[in-house]
Every structure is written in C-alpha cells, then in structure tokens.
C-alpha cells in the first residue's frame, strides 16, 4: 500500500535559510508536530484534526495559513507539481515535524524524478529518508513537548541550523555536538530567533569565532513565504 502524507500546503518560492539560501524551491509542508517550540511561526500545523481534512487542491491553492490538510500519496504530490506548473528542482519537506512520518518513499521518488530533496527536522524523530536526501537538523532543546534531540538524527545531518537567542543556546548546541563523532562534520549554521538585534550579534560573533555560517531568514526580510 502506498504511503500517504498529511499535506498542509505545497508552494514554490525561494529558500530563505541555511546553505540553500537563494535557491528556488518547492516546499511541501506536512501537518503534525508535537515538539512545541514557543516561537514557532507555523503553529497551525501542529494538530492533525480529522475534521479539518480536505482535498489536495484546496490546500495547494490556498492563499492564507490554515490547519486544513489533505491526505496524499507520493504520486499525487508529484502530480501537483506538474498541475501547478512548478519549475524548481529543489524540494523542501518541512512542517510541522516531517520526520514523524516515514519519508523514504517520497524522497526516493523525488530522486528518481530528478529532484533534490531537503528535509527540515527538529532532530527529535528518526530520520527515515533516501540516502541522497539533504537533511537539515534544527535541534530543538527543552521544548514544551518534552522530546529530546536524537544523536542518530544529528549524525544523519548534512547541515545543523541552530536557533539562537542567548548564550545558553550556544551552550546547548555545544553539548549536542559533543555527543557525536562524525566522519565528515556537517555545516553548522546559527539562526537568530525573530531577527532580534542581540541574537543576531551573538550569532555573528560566534560564527566568526568558529568558522560557522550565519542563517538570517532572508525570506522574512523580503516579506515572502
């Protein structure tokens, strides 16, 4: 039986964060998340309510945020790319928390069709994806949901994109990194929370000191999705 995924929205835009900043991308946002980040700007994706299920075209054609979702197969998702006339070949699977779901079928199919897939995850679930998928772990430490960041998720990461507000966030990242012994370490990006001046300055100073990379959520400065 084909895997089905709860789709909150599918849209084409420019990736605004991390190593792929500026790259045209198709975003596939999945419904469902129990991590509980207080600053989350997609809280409408947290709950998969049965009474909010709808048709796929109604979530891909919507123009505002909503907790409505559609249950779609991999083939239906790929067909939506074609129906919508999307041209980007980079596909970002995000949420919610996408790794609540087994993403191997979807990411394998994307690779066969010539797409590069990128997963954006909190690292609190096992990462079940195609070997060629690019995994961005944005570790969420001591969030309301009480989930812990998994060492196996960190080890699968190609990029660690860490939200930063204060020094304690840097300390938390250091503790996570100390758990892992990579053959090839992932790129570390620091991302200031809510574009706050203090957080941005701290992230910049730390990136310079450690040769890490700054991720500044350019889409928010540009006012795009």
Tab-separated table of C-alpha atoms in Angstrom:
chain	number	residue	atom	x	y	z
A	1	UNK	CA	0.000	0.000	0.000
A	2	UNK	CA	1.293	3.429	-0.946
A	3	UNK	CA	2.447	5.731	1.836
A	4	UNK	CA	0.166	8.700	2.424
A	5	UNK	CA	1.261	12.047	3.831
A	6	UNK	CA	-0.794	14.785	5.560
A	7	UNK	CA	-0.158	17.850	3.403
A	8	UNK	CA	-0.742	21.316	4.849
A	9	UNK	CA	0.479	23.156	1.764
A	10	UNK	CA	2.630	22.959	-1.352
A	11	UNK	CA	4.093	26.153	-2.770
A	12	UNK	CA	7.034	27.400	-4.826
A	13	UNK	CA	9.303	30.172	-3.586
A	14	UNK	CA	12.954	30.884	-2.747
A	15	UNK	CA	14.646	29.018	0.099
A	16	UNK	CA	15.436	31.710	2.649
A	17	UNK	CA	17.522	29.832	5.215
A	18	UNK	CA	20.692	27.811	5.621
A	19	UNK	CA	23.070	26.553	2.960
A	20	UNK	CA	20.467	26.676	0.190
A	21	UNK	CA	19.562	30.337	0.743
A	22	UNK	CA	18.506	31.862	-2.569
A	23	UNK	CA	17.732	28.558	-4.292
A	24	UNK	CA	14.315	28.224	-5.996
A	25	UNK	CA	12.386	25.555	-4.105
A	26	UNK	CA	9.091	23.731	-3.890
A	27	UNK	CA	8.006	23.498	-0.265
A	28	UNK	CA	5.954	20.507	0.864
A	29	UNK	CA	4.658	21.278	4.344
A	30	UNK	CA	3.355	18.347	6.371
A	31	UNK	CA	0.721	18.609	9.085
A	32	UNK	CA	1.559	17.419	12.593
A	33	UNK	CA	4.116	18.378	15.248
A	34	UNK	CA	4.432	17.683	18.974
A	35	UNK	CA	7.732	19.491	19.661
A	36	UNK	CA	6.122	22.696	20.965
A	37	UNK	CA	8.565	25.499	20.089
A	38	UNK	CA	7.205	28.718	21.660
A	39	UNK	CA	8.412	30.935	18.787
A	40	UNK	CA	7.041	28.651	16.032
A	41	UNK	CA	5.508	30.604	13.142
A	42	UNK	CA	3.589	27.574	11.824
A	43	UNK	CA	1.609	26.559	14.895
A	44	UNK	CA	-1.362	25.898	12.627
A	45	UNK	CA	0.461	22.717	11.526
A	46	UNK	CA	0.713	21.165	14.981
A	47	UNK	CA	-2.569	19.218	15.127
A	48	UNK	CA	-3.875	16.728	12.566
A	49	UNK	CA	-7.595	17.147	13.194
A	50	UNK	CA	-9.794	14.617	11.345
A	51	UNK	CA	-12.499	17.246	10.850
A	52	UNK	CA	-10.018	19.506	9.025
A	53	UNK	CA	-9.152	17.005	6.273
A	54	UNK	CA	-9.871	18.318	2.782
A	55	UNK	CA	-8.922	17.817	-0.875
A	56	UNK	CA	-5.341	18.268	-2.043
A	57	UNK	CA	-6.092	21.105	-4.463
A	58	UNK	CA	-7.731	23.067	-1.648
A	59	UNK	CA	-4.521	23.149	0.389
A	60	UNK	CA	-2.196	23.777	-2.547
A	61	UNK	CA	-4.327	26.594	-3.963
A	62	UNK	CA	-4.922	28.358	-0.633
A	63	UNK	CA	-3.652	31.903	-0.082
A	64	UNK	CA	-3.515	32.013	3.729
A	65	UNK	CA	-2.363	29.889	6.658
A	66	UNK	CA	-4.775	27.190	7.777
A	67	UNK	CA	-4.855	23.973	9.781
A	68	UNK	CA	-6.619	22.208	6.909
A	69	UNK	CA	-4.739	19.255	5.449
A	70	UNK	CA	-5.036	16.666	2.701
A	71	UNK	CA	-4.026	13.008	2.762
A	72	UNK	CA	-1.893	12.483	-0.359
A	73	UNK	CA	0.221	9.771	-1.935
A	74	UNK	CA	3.658	10.363	-3.401
A	75	UNK	CA	2.221	10.168	-6.918
A	76	UNK	CA	-0.434	12.755	-6.063
A	77	UNK	CA	2.206	15.107	-4.648
A	78	UNK	CA	4.332	14.832	-7.782
A	79	UNK	CA	1.269	15.372	-9.968
A	80	UNK	CA	0.537	18.584	-8.055
A	81	UNK	CA	3.970	19.926	-9.004
A	82	UNK	CA	3.019	19.396	-12.639
A	83	UNK	CA	-0.528	20.772	-12.292
A	84	UNK	CA	0.796	23.896	-10.622
A	85	UNK	CA	3.483	24.366	-13.283
A	86	UNK	CA	6.354	24.452	-10.808
A	87	UNK	CA	9.861	24.634	-12.294
A	88	UNK	CA	12.159	24.352	-9.241
A	89	UNK	CA	14.064	21.086	-8.870
A	90	UNK	CA	14.831	21.530	-5.162
A	91	UNK	CA	12.085	20.218	-2.865
A	92	UNK	CA	11.992	21.156	0.823
A	93	UNK	CA	9.980	18.804	3.030
A	94	UNK	CA	9.107	20.679	6.180
A	95	UNK	CA	6.347	21.011	8.735
A	96	UNK	CA	5.235	20.666	11.342
A	97	UNK	CA	7.709	17.906	12.033
A	98	UNK	CA	8.160	15.901	8.820
A	99	UNK	CA	10.148	13.096	10.434
A	100	UNK	CA	7.064	11.993	12.337
A	101	UNK	CA	6.488	10.184	9.031
A	102	UNK	CA	8.497	7.655	7.009
A	103	UNK	CA	9.792	9.802	4.140
A	104	UNK	CA	11.710	7.118	2.258
A	105	UNK	CA	9.097	6.511	-0.434
A	106	UNK	CA	8.620	10.221	-1.122
A	107	UNK	CA	12.323	11.124	-1.169
A	108	UNK	CA	13.207	8.111	-3.309
A	109	UNK	CA	10.539	9.059	-5.839
A	110	UNK	CA	11.769	12.663	-5.882
A	111	UNK	CA	15.302	11.464	-6.630
A	112	UNK	CA	14.067	9.255	-9.488
A	113	UNK	CA	12.234	12.245	-10.985
A	114	UNK	CA	15.363	14.419	-10.838
A	115	UNK	CA	14.512	16.480	-7.757
A	116	UNK	CA	16.888	17.181	-4.895
A	117	UNK	CA	15.115	16.783	-1.573
A	118	UNK	CA	15.899	18.657	1.626
A	119	UNK	CA	14.346	17.678	4.946
A	120	UNK	CA	13.924	20.278	7.712
A	121	UNK	CA	13.588	18.497	11.053
A	122	UNK	CA	13.945	19.197	14.761
A	123	UNK	CA	16.016	16.032	15.214
A	124	UNK	CA	13.546	14.585	17.712
A	125	UNK	CA	12.453	11.700	15.454
A	126	UNK	CA	14.327	9.043	13.494
A	127	UNK	CA	15.191	10.391	10.042
A	128	UNK	CA	13.812	7.911	7.502
A	129	UNK	CA	14.802	9.280	4.098
A	130	UNK	CA	16.565	8.319	0.886
A	131	UNK	CA	20.361	8.232	1.141
A	132	UNK	CA	20.624	11.111	-1.353
A	133	UNK	CA	18.351	13.424	0.647
A	134	UNK	CA	19.923	16.501	2.242
A	135	UNK	CA	18.995	16.645	5.927
A	136	UNK	CA	18.835	19.907	7.847
A	137	UNK	CA	18.538	19.358	11.593
A	138	UNK	CA	17.400	22.396	13.554
A	139	UNK	CA	17.783	20.952	17.061
A	140	UNK	CA	15.024	21.878	19.473
A	141	UNK	CA	16.207	21.527	23.087
A	142	UNK	CA	13.913	21.510	26.149
A	143	UNK	CA	10.783	22.448	24.265
A	144	UNK	CA	7.247	22.141	25.661
A	145	UNK	CA	6.733	18.727	24.050
A	146	UNK	CA	9.493	17.218	26.192
A	147	UNK	CA	11.197	15.457	23.255
A	148	UNK	CA	14.967	15.039	23.139
A	149	UNK	CA	17.264	15.569	20.171
A	150	UNK	CA	18.390	12.172	18.912
A	151	UNK	CA	22.113	11.553	18.336
A	152	UNK	CA	21.268	9.420	15.278
A	153	UNK	CA	19.393	12.366	13.762
A	154	UNK	CA	22.402	14.634	14.330
A	155	UNK	CA	24.701	12.053	12.748
A	156	UNK	CA	22.481	11.956	9.639
A	157	UNK	CA	22.534	15.756	9.318
A	158	UNK	CA	24.202	17.414	6.345
A	159	UNK	CA	23.528	20.770	7.988
A	160	UNK	CA	22.796	21.777	11.568
A	161	UNK	CA	20.799	25.008	11.633
A	162	UNK	CA	20.536	26.082	15.254
A	163	UNK	CA	18.138	28.761	16.556
A	164	UNK	CA	19.910	31.286	18.792
A	165	UNK	CA	18.592	33.834	21.289
A	166	UNK	CA	21.183	33.863	24.089
A	167	UNK	CA	24.481	32.252	25.128
A	168	UNK	CA	22.604	29.323	26.673
A	169	UNK	CA	21.552	28.312	23.178
A	170	UNK	CA	25.202	28.135	22.103
A	171	UNK	CA	25.963	26.054	25.195
A	172	UNK	CA	23.096	23.684	24.372
A	173	UNK	CA	24.433	23.234	20.849
A	174	UNK	CA	27.939	22.534	22.140
A	175	UNK	CA	26.517	19.816	24.400
A	176	UNK	CA	24.736	18.218	21.447
A	177	UNK	CA	27.788	18.354	19.193
A	178	UNK	CA	29.914	16.732	21.902
A	179	UNK	CA	27.725	13.608	21.670
A	180	UNK	CA	28.626	12.943	18.048
A	181	UNK	CA	31.698	11.655	16.259
A	182	UNK	CA	31.279	12.457	12.583
A	183	UNK	CA	33.424	11.138	9.769
A	184	UNK	CA	32.528	14.313	7.872
A	185	UNK	CA	31.137	17.009	10.182
A	186	UNK	CA	28.030	18.832	8.930
A	187	UNK	CA	27.987	22.556	8.267
A	188	UNK	CA	26.771	24.457	11.334
A	189	UNK	CA	24.551	27.492	10.739
A	190	UNK	CA	23.345	29.779	13.515
A	191	UNK	CA	19.950	31.384	13.031
A	192	UNK	CA	18.913	34.340	15.222
A	193	UNK	CA	15.418	33.893	16.624
A	194	UNK	CA	12.902	36.513	15.438
A	195	UNK	CA	15.639	38.704	13.858
A	196	UNK	CA	16.395	40.218	17.263
A	197	UNK	CA	19.436	42.527	17.286
A	198	UNK	CA	21.082	40.923	20.323
A	199	UNK	CA	20.592	37.425	18.968
A	200	UNK	CA	21.920	38.431	15.546
A	201	UNK	CA	25.062	39.987	17.041
A	202	UNK	CA	25.699	36.909	19.190
A	203	UNK	CA	25.247	34.605	16.202
A	204	UNK	CA	27.579	36.700	14.057
A	205	UNK	CA	30.309	36.790	16.696
A	206	UNK	CA	30.078	33.043	17.276
A	207	UNK	CA	30.147	32.251	13.554
A	208	UNK	CA	33.273	34.355	13.081
A	209	UNK	CA	34.998	32.768	16.080
A	210	UNK	CA	34.206	29.212	14.999
A	211	UNK	CA	34.060	29.471	11.211
A	212	UNK	CA	30.375	28.577	11.225
A	213	UNK	CA	27.771	30.153	8.974
A	214	UNK	CA	25.054	32.731	9.657
A	215	UNK	CA	21.478	31.984	8.544
A	216	UNK	CA	19.368	35.130	8.621
A	217	UNK	CA	15.939	34.028	7.291
A	218	UNK	CA	16.141	36.240	4.230
A	219	UNK	CA	12.537	35.427	3.254
A	220	UNK	CA	11.293	37.304	6.324
A	221	UNK	CA	13.300	40.394	5.411
A	222	UNK	CA	11.963	40.153	1.862
A	223	UNK	CA	8.394	39.578	3.023
A	224	UNK	CA	7.916	36.365	1.047
A	225	UNK	CA	6.793	32.846	2.052
